[in-house]
PDB file of C-alpha atoms in Angstrom:
ATOM      1  CA  MET J1381     235.531  22.022  45.051  1.00  0.00           C
ATOM      2  CA  THR J1382     236.264  20.090  48.238  1.00  0.00           C
ATOM      3  CA  ASP J1383     233.590  17.496  47.418  1.00  0.00           C
ATOM      4  CA  GLU J1384     235.461  16.598  44.209  1.00  0.00           C
ATOM      5  CA  TYR J1385     238.659  15.582  45.990  1.00  0.00           C
ATOM      6  CA  ARG J1386     239.347  11.950  46.788  1.00  0.00           C
ATOM      7  CA  PRO J1387     242.256  10.146  48.505  1.00  0.00           C
ATOM      8  CA  ALA J1388     245.003   9.204  46.046  1.00  0.00           C
ATOM      9  CA  GLY J1389     244.735   5.584  47.155  1.00  0.00           C
ATOM     10  CA  ARG J1390     246.253   2.783  45.103  1.00  0.00           C
ATOM     11  CA  ALA J1391     247.806   5.030  42.470  1.00  0.00           C
ATOM     12  CA  LEU J1392     249.921   6.795  45.097  1.00  0.00           C
ATOM     13  CA  ALA J1393     250.723   3.476  46.765  1.00  0.00           C
ATOM     14  CA  MET J1394     252.030   2.210  43.426  1.00  0.00           C
ATOM     15  CA  ALA J1395     254.083   5.378  42.945  1.00  0.00           C
ATOM     16  CA  ALA J1396     255.569   4.986  46.426  1.00  0.00           C
ATOM     17  CA  PHE J1397     256.316   1.296  45.847  1.00  0.00           C
ATOM     18  CA  THR J1398     258.201   1.955  42.601  1.00  0.00           C
ATOM     19  CA  GLN J1399     260.100   4.857  44.146  1.00  0.00           C
ATOM     20  CA  ARG J1400     261.279   2.624  46.971  1.00  0.00           C
ATOM     21  CA  HIS J1401     262.124  -0.501  44.992  1.00  0.00           C
ATOM     22  CA  LEU J1402     263.180   0.456  41.472  1.00  0.00           C
ATOM     23  CA  PRO J1403     266.986   0.355  41.078  1.00  0.00           C
ATOM     24  CA  ARG J1404     266.942   3.356  38.700  1.00  0.00           C
ATOM     25  CA  GLY J1405     264.567   6.100  37.645  1.00  0.00           C
ATOM     26  CA  LYS J1406     262.973   6.183  41.086  1.00  0.00           C
ATOM     27  CA  GLY J1407     261.277   9.529  40.523  1.00  0.00           C
ATOM     28  CA  ALA J1408     260.425   9.022  36.854  1.00  0.00           C
ATOM     29  CA  VAL J1409     257.692   6.428  37.391  1.00  0.00           C
ATOM     30  CA  PRO J1410     255.816   8.479  40.028  1.00  0.00           C
ATOM     31  CA  ARG J1411     255.993  11.487  37.705  1.00  0.00           C
ATOM     32  CA  PHE J1412     254.605   9.341  34.851  1.00  0.00           C
ATOM     33  CA  LEU J1413     251.771   8.115  37.064  1.00  0.00           C
ATOM     34  CA  GLY J1414     251.033  11.654  38.122  1.00  0.00           C
ATOM     35  CA  LYS J1415     250.668  12.785  34.541  1.00  0.00           C
ATOM     36  CA  ALA J1416     248.488   9.748  33.779  1.00  0.00           C
ATOM     37  CA  VAL J1417     246.045  10.020  36.683  1.00  0.00           C
ATOM     38  CA  GLY J1418     246.962  13.261  38.422  1.00  0.00           C
ATOM     39  CA  HIS J1419     244.357  15.306  36.540  1.00  0.00           C
ATOM     40  CA  LYS J1420     241.808  13.916  38.982  1.00  0.00           C
ATOM     41  CA  PRO J1421     241.387  15.979  42.173  1.00  0.00           C
ATOM     42  CA  THR J1422     243.262  13.909  44.743  1.00  0.00           C
ATOM     43  CA  PHE J1423     244.845  14.432  48.132  1.00  0.00           C
ATOM     44  CA  LEU J1424     247.065  12.623  50.612  1.00  0.00           C
ATOM     45  CA  VAL J1425     246.820  12.795  54.375  1.00  0.00           C
ATOM     46  CA  THR J1426     249.812  14.242  56.208  1.00  0.00           C
ATOM     47  CA  ARG J1427     251.323  13.068  59.464  1.00  0.00           C
ATOM     48  CA  HIS J1428     249.238  15.595  61.421  1.00  0.00           C
ATOM     49  CA  GLY J1429     246.027  14.884  59.530  1.00  0.00           C
ATOM     50  CA  ALA J1430     245.950  17.648  56.925  1.00  0.00           C
ATOM     51  CA  HIS J1431     244.659  16.986  53.422  1.00  0.00           C
ATOM     52  CA  LEU J1432     247.410  17.916  50.970  1.00  0.00           C
ATOM     53  CA  ALA J1433     246.028  18.552  47.470  1.00  0.00           C
ATOM     54  CA  MET J1434     248.197  16.947  44.798  1.00  0.00           C
ATOM     55  CA  ALA J1435     249.596  18.550  41.628  1.00  0.00           C
ATOM     56  CA  SER J1436     250.031  16.125  38.734  1.00  0.00           C
ATOM     57  CA  ASN J1437     253.648  17.149  38.053  1.00  0.00           C
ATOM     58  CA  ALA J1438     254.969  16.460  41.559  1.00  0.00           C
ATOM     59  CA  TRP J1439     254.077  12.861  42.297  1.00  0.00           C
ATOM     60  CA  ASP J1440     257.721  12.058  42.984  1.00  0.00           C
ATOM     61  CA  VAL J1441     257.408  14.392  45.975  1.00  0.00           C
ATOM     62  CA  TYR J1442     254.104  12.905  47.097  1.00  0.00           C
ATOM     63  CA  ALA J1443     255.509   9.389  46.792  1.00  0.00           C
ATOM     64  CA  THR J1444     258.336  10.396  49.140  1.00  0.00           C
ATOM     65  CA  ILE J1445     255.822  11.898  51.569  1.00  0.00           C
ATOM     66  CA  ALA J1446     253.812   8.677  51.490  1.00  0.00           C
ATOM     67  CA  LEU J1447     256.949   6.635  52.179  1.00  0.00           C
ATOM     68  CA  HIS J1448     257.716   8.747  55.257  1.00  0.00           C
ATOM     69  CA  GLY J1449     254.405   8.467  57.040  1.00  0.00           C
ATOM     70  CA  GLY J1450     252.829  11.546  55.509  1.00  0.00           C
ATOM     71  CA  SER J1451     255.805  13.847  56.047  1.00  0.00           C
ATOM     72  CA  TRP J1452     258.585  15.577  54.129  1.00  0.00           C
ATOM     73  CA  ASP J1453     261.932  16.340  55.791  1.00  0.00           C
ATOM     74  CA  TYR J1454     260.158  16.064  59.117  1.00  0.00           C
ATOM     75  CA  HIS J1455     263.196  16.967  61.232  1.00  0.00           C
ATOM     76  CA  ASP J1456     263.485  20.211  59.267  1.00  0.00           C
ATOM     77  CA  PHE J1457     259.789  20.825  59.836  1.00  0.00           C
ATOM     78  CA  GLU J1458     260.301  20.320  63.567  1.00  0.00           C
ATOM     79  CA  TRP J1459     263.142  22.877  63.584  1.00  0.00           C
ATOM     80  CA  CYS J1460     260.713  25.382  62.062  1.00  0.00           C
ATOM     81  CA  VAL J1461     257.982  24.557  64.563  1.00  0.00           C
ATOM     82  CA  ASN J1462     260.556  25.072  67.324  1.00  0.00           C
ATOM     83  CA  GLY J1463     261.048  28.666  66.238  1.00  0.00           C
ATOM     84  CA  THR J1464     257.419  29.576  65.472  1.00  0.00           C
ATOM     85  CA  PRO J1465     255.417  30.942  68.424  1.00  0.00           C
ATOM     86  CA  ASN J1466     251.737  30.063  68.763  1.00  0.00           C
ATOM     87  CA  SER J1467     250.668  33.537  67.669  1.00  0.00           C
ATOM     88  CA  GLY J1468     253.556  34.028  65.259  1.00  0.00           C
ATOM     89  CA  VAL J1469     254.170  34.412  61.538  1.00  0.00           C
ATOM     90  CA  PHE J1470     255.933  31.681  59.566  1.00  0.00           C
ATOM     91  CA  TYR J1471     257.405  32.272  56.090  1.00  0.00           C
ATOM     92  CA  ASP J1472     257.784  29.186  53.900  1.00  0.00           C
ATOM     93  CA  ILE J1473     260.080  30.460  51.137  1.00  0.00           C
ATOM     94  CA  GLY J1474     260.304  27.758  48.497  1.00  0.00           C
ATOM     95  CA  ALA J1475     257.112  26.018  49.614  1.00  0.00           C
ATOM     96  CA  ASN J1476     257.016  23.516  46.714  1.00  0.00           C
ATOM     97  CA  VAL J1477     253.948  21.266  47.288  1.00  0.00           C
ATOM     98  CA  GLY J1478     253.170  23.135  50.507  1.00  0.00           C
ATOM     99  CA  TYR J1479     253.887  20.428  53.068  1.00  0.00           C
ATOM    100  CA  PHE J1480     255.578  22.755  55.584  1.00  0.00           C
ATOM    101  CA  SER J1481     252.935  25.469  55.160  1.00  0.00           C
ATOM    102  CA  VAL J1482     249.883  23.228  55.462  1.00  0.00           C
ATOM    103  CA  GLU J1483     251.374  21.056  58.211  1.00  0.00           C
ATOM    104  CA  MET J1484     252.392  24.141  60.211  1.00  0.00           C
ATOM    105  CA  ALA J1485     248.851  25.519  60.036  1.00  0.00           C
ATOM    106  CA  MET J1486     247.453  22.108  60.979  1.00  0.00           C
ATOM    107  CA  LYS J1487     249.835  21.535  63.905  1.00  0.00           C
ATOM    108  CA  LEU J1488     249.767  25.024  65.438  1.00  0.00           C
ATOM    109  CA  GLY J1489     246.208  25.972  64.487  1.00  0.00           C
ATOM    110  CA  ASP J1490     244.560  29.256  63.570  1.00  0.00           C
ATOM    111  CA  ALA J1491     246.760  31.390  65.830  1.00  0.00           C
ATOM    112  CA  VAL J1492     249.783  31.053  63.526  1.00  0.00           C
ATOM    113  CA  GLN J1493     249.912  32.959  60.245  1.00  0.00           C
ATOM    114  CA  VAL J1494     251.675  31.268  57.324  1.00  0.00           C
ATOM    115  CA  VAL J1495     252.942  32.887  54.136  1.00  0.00           C
ATOM    116  CA  ALA J1496     253.851  30.322  51.466  1.00  0.00           C
ATOM    117  CA  PHE J1497     256.040  31.489  48.578  1.00  0.00           C
ATOM    118  CA  GLU J1498     256.085  29.207  45.525  1.00  0.00           C
ATOM    119  CA  PRO J1499     256.889  30.340  41.953  1.00  0.00           C
ATOM    120  CA  GLN J1500     255.632  27.248  40.111  1.00  0.00           C
ATOM    121  CA  ALA J1501     252.006  27.877  39.139  1.00  0.00           C
ATOM    122  CA  ASP J1502     250.781  24.290  39.476  1.00  0.00           C
ATOM    123  CA  LEU J1503     252.320  23.907  42.915  1.00  0.00           C
ATOM    124  CA  ALA J1504     251.083  27.293  44.141  1.00  0.00           C
ATOM    125  CA  ALA J1505     247.579  26.328  42.992  1.00  0.00           C
ATOM    126  CA  ALA J1506     247.866  23.004  44.827  1.00  0.00           C
ATOM    127  CA  ILE J1507     248.782  24.832  48.059  1.00  0.00           C
ATOM    128  CA  THR J1508     245.769  27.114  47.642  1.00  0.00           C
ATOM    129  CA  ASN J1509     243.562  24.056  47.101  1.00  0.00           C
ATOM    130  CA  SER J1510     245.029  22.474  50.220  1.00  0.00           C
ATOM    131  CA  THR J1511     244.058  25.486  52.311  1.00  0.00           C
ATOM    132  CA  THR J1512     240.515  25.237  50.959  1.00  0.00           C
ATOM    133  CA  LEU J1513     240.338  21.500  51.655  1.00  0.00           C
ATOM    134  CA  ASN J1514     241.367  22.093  55.268  1.00  0.00           C
ATOM    135  CA  GLY J1515     239.380  25.291  55.816  1.00  0.00           C
ATOM    136  CA  MET J1516     242.559  27.233  56.559  1.00  0.00           C
ATOM    137  CA  GLY J1517     242.108  30.971  56.445  1.00  0.00           C
ATOM    138  CA  ASN J1518     245.512  31.643  57.969  1.00  0.00           C
ATOM    139  CA  VAL J1519     247.673  30.614  54.980  1.00  0.00           C
ATOM    140  CA  LYS J1520     248.511  33.170  52.295  1.00  0.00           C
ATOM    141  CA  VAL J1521     250.027  31.894  49.031  1.00  0.00           C
ATOM    142  CA  VAL J1522     252.346  34.137  47.009  1.00  0.00           C
ATOM    143  CA  GLN J1523     253.100  32.766  43.539  1.00  0.00           C
ATOM    144  CA  ALA J1524     256.504  34.309  42.864  1.00  0.00           C
ATOM    145  CA  ILE J1525     260.242  33.856  43.144  1.00  0.00           C
ATOM    146  CA  VAL J1526     261.578  35.505  46.292  1.00  0.00           C
ATOM    147  CA  GLY J1527     264.696  37.423  45.328  1.00  0.00           C
ATOM    148  CA  ASP J1528     266.633  40.668  45.302  1.00  0.00           C
ATOM    149  CA  SER J1529     264.294  42.929  43.261  1.00  0.00           C
ATOM    150  CA  ALA J1530     260.793  43.206  41.851  1.00  0.00           C
ATOM    151  CA  ARG J1531     261.119  42.069  38.238  1.00  0.00           C
ATOM    152  CA  GLN J1532     260.529  39.321  35.745  1.00  0.00           C
ATOM    153  CA  ALA J1533     263.107  36.575  36.260  1.00  0.00           C
ATOM    154  CA  GLU J1534     263.929  33.144  34.951  1.00  0.00           C
ATOM    155  CA  LEU J1535     263.025  30.088  36.987  1.00  0.00           C
ATOM    156  CA  TYR J1536     265.176  27.121  36.016  1.00  0.00           C
ATOM    157  CA  VAL J1537     263.039  24.005  36.132  1.00  0.00           C
ATOM    158  CA  ALA J1538     264.566  20.631  36.997  1.00  0.00           C
ATOM    159  CA  PRO J1539     263.283  17.159  36.084  1.00  0.00           C
ATOM    160  CA  ALA J1540     262.124  16.862  39.711  1.00  0.00           C
ATOM    161  CA  SER J1541     259.826  19.718  40.704  1.00  0.00           C
ATOM    162  CA  ILE J1542     261.499  20.058  44.096  1.00  0.00           C
ATOM    163  CA  HIS J1543     264.703  21.419  42.543  1.00  0.00           C
ATOM    164  CA  ALA J1544     263.493  24.494  40.626  1.00  0.00           C
ATOM    165  CA  SER J1545     265.845  27.452  41.155  1.00  0.00           C
ATOM    166  CA  ALA J1546     266.285  31.113  40.296  1.00  0.00           C
ATOM    167  CA  VAL J1547     269.936  30.474  39.394  1.00  0.00           C
ATOM    168  CA  ALA J1548     271.221  28.353  36.523  1.00  0.00           C
ATOM    169  CA  ASP J1549     274.230  27.043  38.460  1.00  0.00           C
ATOM    170  CA  SER J1550     272.356  25.547  41.408  1.00  0.00           C
ATOM    171  CA  GLY J1551     274.312  22.308  41.196  1.00  0.00           C
ATOM    172  CA  ARG J1552     271.249  20.498  39.874  1.00  0.00           C
ATOM    173  CA  PRO J1553     270.407  19.757  36.218  1.00  0.00           C
ATOM    174  CA  ASN J1554     267.683  21.844  34.624  1.00  0.00           C
ATOM    175  CA  VAL J1555     265.471  21.231  31.612  1.00  0.00           C
ATOM    176  CA  GLY J1556     264.758  24.850  30.700  1.00  0.00           C
ATOM    177  CA  ALA J1557     263.594  28.133  32.157  1.00  0.00           C
ATOM    178  CA  VAL J1558     260.279  29.964  32.441  1.00  0.00           C
ATOM    179  CA  GLN J1559     259.651  33.655  33.018  1.00  0.00           C
ATOM    180  CA  THR J1560     258.261  34.240  36.507  1.00  0.00           C
ATOM    181  CA  GLN J1561     257.583  37.252  38.698  1.00  0.00           C
ATOM    182  CA  MET J1562     260.205  37.970  41.343  1.00  0.00           C
ATOM    183  CA  VAL J1563     259.308  39.801  44.553  1.00  0.00           C
ATOM    184  CA  THR J1564     261.250  40.946  47.599  1.00  0.00           C
ATOM    185  CA  ILE J1565     260.396  40.429  51.246  1.00  0.00           C
ATOM    186  CA  ASP J1566     261.212  44.075  51.970  1.00  0.00           C
ATOM    187  CA  ASP J1567     258.671  45.345  49.428  1.00  0.00           C
ATOM    188  CA  LEU J1568     255.899  43.043  50.612  1.00  0.00           C
ATOM    189  CA  VAL J1569     256.433  43.818  54.314  1.00  0.00           C
ATOM    190  CA  GLU J1570     256.828  47.566  53.827  1.00  0.00           C
ATOM    191  CA  THR J1571     253.611  47.781  51.777  1.00  0.00           C
ATOM    192  CA  ALA J1572     251.808  45.652  54.406  1.00  0.00           C
ATOM    193  CA  GLU J1573     250.952  42.923  51.909  1.00  0.00           C
ATOM    194  CA  ILE J1574     252.343  40.406  54.397  1.00  0.00           C
ATOM    195  CA  PRO J1575     253.098  40.680  58.127  1.00  0.00           C
ATOM    196  CA  PRO J1576     256.737  40.653  59.298  1.00  0.00           C
ATOM    197  CA  PRO J1577     258.058  37.187  60.177  1.00  0.00           C
ATOM    198  CA  ASP J1578     258.880  35.460  63.436  1.00  0.00           C
ATOM    199  CA  MET J1579     260.287  32.324  61.759  1.00  0.00           C
ATOM    200  CA  VAL J1580     261.587  31.979  58.195  1.00  0.00           C
ATOM    201  CA  LYS J1581     262.356  28.781  56.310  1.00  0.00           C
ATOM    202  CA  ILE J1582     264.357  29.214  53.071  1.00  0.00           C
ATOM    203  CA  ASP J1583     264.766  26.357  50.604  1.00  0.00           C
ATOM    204  CA  VAL J1584     265.287  27.805  47.140  1.00  0.00           C
ATOM    205  CA  GLU J1585     267.939  25.551  45.648  1.00  0.00           C
ATOM    206  CA  GLY J1586     270.973  27.817  45.530  1.00  0.00           C
ATOM    207  CA  SER J1587     269.381  31.260  45.284  1.00  0.00           C
ATOM    208  CA  GLU J1588     269.231  31.892  49.028  1.00  0.00           C
ATOM    209  CA  HIS J1589     271.606  34.841  48.620  1.00  0.00           C
ATOM    210  CA  LEU J1590     268.972  36.639  46.530  1.00  0.00           C
ATOM    211  CA  VAL J1591     266.396  36.137  49.286  1.00  0.00           C
ATOM    212  CA  PHE J1592     268.731  37.677  51.861  1.00  0.00           C
ATOM    213  CA  GLN J1593     269.497  40.636  49.601  1.00  0.00           C
ATOM    214  CA  GLY J1594     265.804  41.356  49.095  1.00  0.00           C
ATOM    215  CA  ALA J1595     265.024  40.972  52.812  1.00  0.00           C
ATOM    216  CA  HIS J1596     267.915  43.148  54.042  1.00  0.00           C
ATOM    217  CA  ARG J1597     265.773  45.663  55.949  1.00  0.00           C
ATOM    218  CA  THR J1598     263.139  43.213  57.166  1.00  0.00           C
ATOM    219  CA  PHE J1599     265.588  40.744  58.649  1.00  0.00           C
ATOM    220  CA  ARG J1600     267.485  43.513  60.467  1.00  0.00           C
ATOM    221  CA  ALA J1601     264.380  45.303  61.727  1.00  0.00           C
ATOM    222  CA  HIS J1602     262.418  42.241  62.910  1.00  0.00           C
ATOM    223  CA  LEU J1603     265.211  39.720  63.634  1.00  0.00           C
ATOM    224  CA  PRO J1604     263.311  36.500  62.921  1.00  0.00           C
ATOM    225  CA  HIS J1605     264.709  33.044  63.429  1.00  0.00           C
ATOM    226  CA  ILE J1606     265.853  31.727  60.035  1.00  0.00           C
ATOM    227  CA  PHE J1607     266.287  28.115  58.958  1.00  0.00           C
ATOM    228  CA  LEU J1608     267.925  27.197  55.667  1.00  0.00           C
ATOM    229  CA  GLU J1609     269.480  24.138  54.150  1.00  0.00           C
ATOM    230  CA  TYR J1610     273.158  24.812  53.495  1.00  0.00           C
ATOM    231  CA  ILE J1611     275.829  22.570  52.004  1.00  0.00           C
ATOM    232  CA  ALA J1612     279.130  24.220  51.166  1.00  0.00           C
ATOM    233  CA  ASP J1613     279.555  22.161  47.975  1.00  0.00           C
ATOM    234  CA  PHE J1614     276.388  23.748  46.562  1.00  0.00           C
ATOM    235  CA  ASP J1615     277.420  27.319  47.347  1.00  0.00           C
ATOM    236  CA  PRO J1616     279.737  28.475  44.545  1.00  0.00           C
ATOM    237  CA  GLY J1617     281.721  31.589  45.256  1.00  0.00           C
ATOM    238  CA  PRO J1618     280.565  31.276  48.010  1.00  0.00           C
ATOM    239  CA  ARG J1619     277.567  33.578  47.674  1.00  0.00           C
ATOM    240  CA  VAL J1620     275.067  32.418  50.312  1.00  0.00           C
ATOM    241  CA  ARG J1621     277.531  32.237  53.193  1.00  0.00           C
ATOM    242  CA  PRO J1622     278.580  35.938  53.016  1.00  0.00           C
ATOM    243  CA  GLN J1623     274.933  37.023  53.226  1.00  0.00           C
ATOM    244  CA  VAL J1624     274.394  34.928  56.362  1.00  0.00           C
ATOM    245  CA  GLU J1625     277.628  36.117  57.956  1.00  0.00           C
ATOM    246  CA  GLN J1626     276.844  39.747  57.191  1.00  0.00           C
ATOM    247  CA  LEU J1627     273.379  39.514  58.744  1.00  0.00           C
ATOM    248  CA  VAL J1628     274.717  37.887  61.908  1.00  0.00           C
ATOM    249  CA  GLY J1629     277.580  40.376  62.036  1.00  0.00           C
ATOM    250  CA  ASP J1630     275.206  43.335  61.704  1.00  0.00           C
ATOM    251  CA  CYS J1631     272.845  42.199  64.461  1.00  0.00           C
ATOM    252  CA  SER J1632     274.174  41.538  67.939  1.00  0.00           C
ATOM    253  CA  HIS J1633     271.077  39.544  68.932  1.00  0.00           C
ATOM    254  CA  LEU J1634     271.578  36.976  66.165  1.00  0.00           C
ATOM    255  CA  GLU J1635     273.558  33.775  66.676  1.00  0.00           C
ATOM    256  CA  LEU J1636     274.574  31.267  64.011  1.00  0.00           C
ATOM    257  CA  PHE J1637     274.146  27.527  64.506  1.00  0.00           C
ATOM    258  CA  GLY J1638     274.812  24.553  62.251  1.00  0.00           C
ATOM    259  CA  HIS J1639     273.413  21.045  62.026  1.00  0.00           C
ATOM    260  CA  ALA J1640     275.704  18.212  60.971  1.00  0.00           C
ATOM    261  CA  ALA J1641     274.900  16.188  57.868  1.00  0.00           C
ATOM    262  CA  ASN J1642     274.103  12.546  58.586  1.00  0.00           C
ATOM    263  CA  ASP J1643     276.946  11.284  56.406  1.00  0.00           C
ATOM    264  CA  LYS J1644     279.560  13.428  58.173  1.00  0.00           C
ATOM    265  CA  LYS J1645     281.099  12.355  61.435  1.00  0.00           C
ATOM    266  CA  SER J1646     280.266  14.648  64.311  1.00  0.00           C
ATOM    267  CA  ASP J1647     280.591  14.180  68.048  1.00  0.00           C
ATOM    268  CA  ARG J1648     278.760  17.410  68.835  1.00  0.00           C
ATOM    269  CA  PRO J1649     276.529  16.959  71.907  1.00  0.00           C
ATOM    270  CA  TYR J1650     273.893  19.373  70.615  1.00  0.00           C
ATOM    271  CA  ALA J1651     271.596  19.117  67.581  1.00  0.00           C
ATOM    272  CA  TRP J1652     272.636  22.694  66.736  1.00  0.00           C
ATOM    273  CA  PHE J1653     276.274  23.686  67.322  1.00  0.00           C
ATOM    274  CA  ARG J1654     277.719  27.182  67.093  1.00  0.00           C
ATOM    275  CA  VAL J1655     279.367  27.889  63.739  1.00  0.00           C
ATOM    276  CA  ARG J1656     282.749  29.393  64.528  1.00  0.00           C
ATOM    277  CA  SER J1657     285.245  27.939  62.061  1.00  0.00           C
ATOM    278  CA  GLU J1658     285.732  26.803  58.492  1.00  0.00           C
ATOM    279  CA  ALA J1659     285.441  23.211  59.701  1.00  0.00           C
ATOM    280  CA  ASP J1660     282.012  24.031  61.149  1.00  0.00           C
ATOM    281  CA  TRP J1661     280.854  25.390  57.803  1.00  0.00           C
ATOM    282  CA  GLN J1662     282.042  22.278  56.017  1.00  0.00           C
ATOM    283  CA  LEU J1663     280.213  20.049  58.491  1.00  0.00           C
ATOM    284  CA  THR J1664     276.765  21.551  58.113  1.00  0.00           C
ATOM    285  CA  ASP J1665     273.760  20.503  56.100  1.00  0.00           C
ATOM    286  CA  SER J1666     271.541  23.200  57.617  1.00  0.00           C
ATOM    287  CA  LEU J1667     271.885  26.575  59.319  1.00  0.00           C
ATOM    288  CA  PHE J1668     269.766  28.204  61.993  1.00  0.00           C
ATOM    289  CA  VAL J1669     270.088  31.953  62.522  1.00  0.00           C
ATOM    290  CA  LYS J1670     268.695  32.338  66.034  1.00  0.00           C
ATOM    291  CA  ASN J1671     267.546  35.518  67.703  1.00  0.00           C
ATOM    292  CA  ALA J1672     268.833  35.204  71.260  1.00  0.00           C
ATOM    293  CA  GLY J1673     266.038  37.495  72.471  1.00  0.00           C
ATOM    294  CA  ARG J1674     263.221  35.527  70.821  1.00  0.00           C
ATOM    295  CA  PRO J1675     262.112  32.309  72.528  1.00  0.00           C
ATOM    296  CA  VAL J1676     262.155  28.875  70.922  1.00  0.00           C
ATOM    297  CA  ARG J1677     260.117  25.908  72.121  1.00  0.00           C
ATOM    298  CA  ASP J1678     263.155  23.796  72.998  1.00  0.00           C
ATOM    299  CA  ALA J1679     266.269  25.825  73.751  1.00  0.00           C
ATOM    300  CA  GLN J1680     268.195  22.721  74.857  1.00  0.00           C
ATOM    301  CA  LEU J1681     268.706  21.763  71.200  1.00  0.00           C
ATOM    302  CA  PHE J1682     271.169  24.641  70.847  1.00  0.00           C
ATOM    303  CA  GLU J1683     274.722  24.819  72.122  1.00  0.00           C
ATOM    304  CA  PRO J1684     274.908  27.410  74.948  1.00  0.00           C
TER     305      PRO J1684
END
């Protein structure tokens, strides 16, 4: 299979060019190109040199990666690397095209174990192909929604593949739903299908509360670091925030930190400030639940 794959080349360059320069429909043209030529086995090279196999329905994502030097949300990736020890276990919940999973395995090597959770079949297959392309035996792909129970559930699919969600009111438009298997972290850890985590990244477009509910015992028993995107405007109820606050309140070793959105004024001297007030919650674009007893690579990023 690996011999069939070729660099995406000019087609991806064209997709990236249109995404950068078109005044409207920036993601539509890359998606069209993906459907036109994406049936061919192609890959792009990531910032750290991994070969990322490409799914035909996600060329808007790959175009963005190409525009950012072979990376996707690289600062977020660095936060996750900061919390993943060399011999640790990293969960990529909402892996999408697999950039975080594959790049983590490439950057930290065989010592790290990666579990990539992605419910969309085409994207999960692309991640599996990426691991084969790179000879990675330390990445396990789970094709399922991560949620609050083991059952069949609806996955609401958006025009852009990156925004699929297990909830209809994610704040993003959707174009329909497909039936998909839902699993829980607790079930998979307690049956030894996956090892317990040291670092968890959650990016599931508004259904983070379901992940926390289905990982209740695992998170409290193993106290991993947890990174998740969080914007108050996309948390109706709220429903995600109470799950985070309850976990931190239940576990004395856990501390809650926020990262300020770029478009919000902040004079905080640290990349990660302690979340203490309503104003702190409103300022964040990401949260980091940090285990005070578990090392990170750069502790100076966090407010003492």
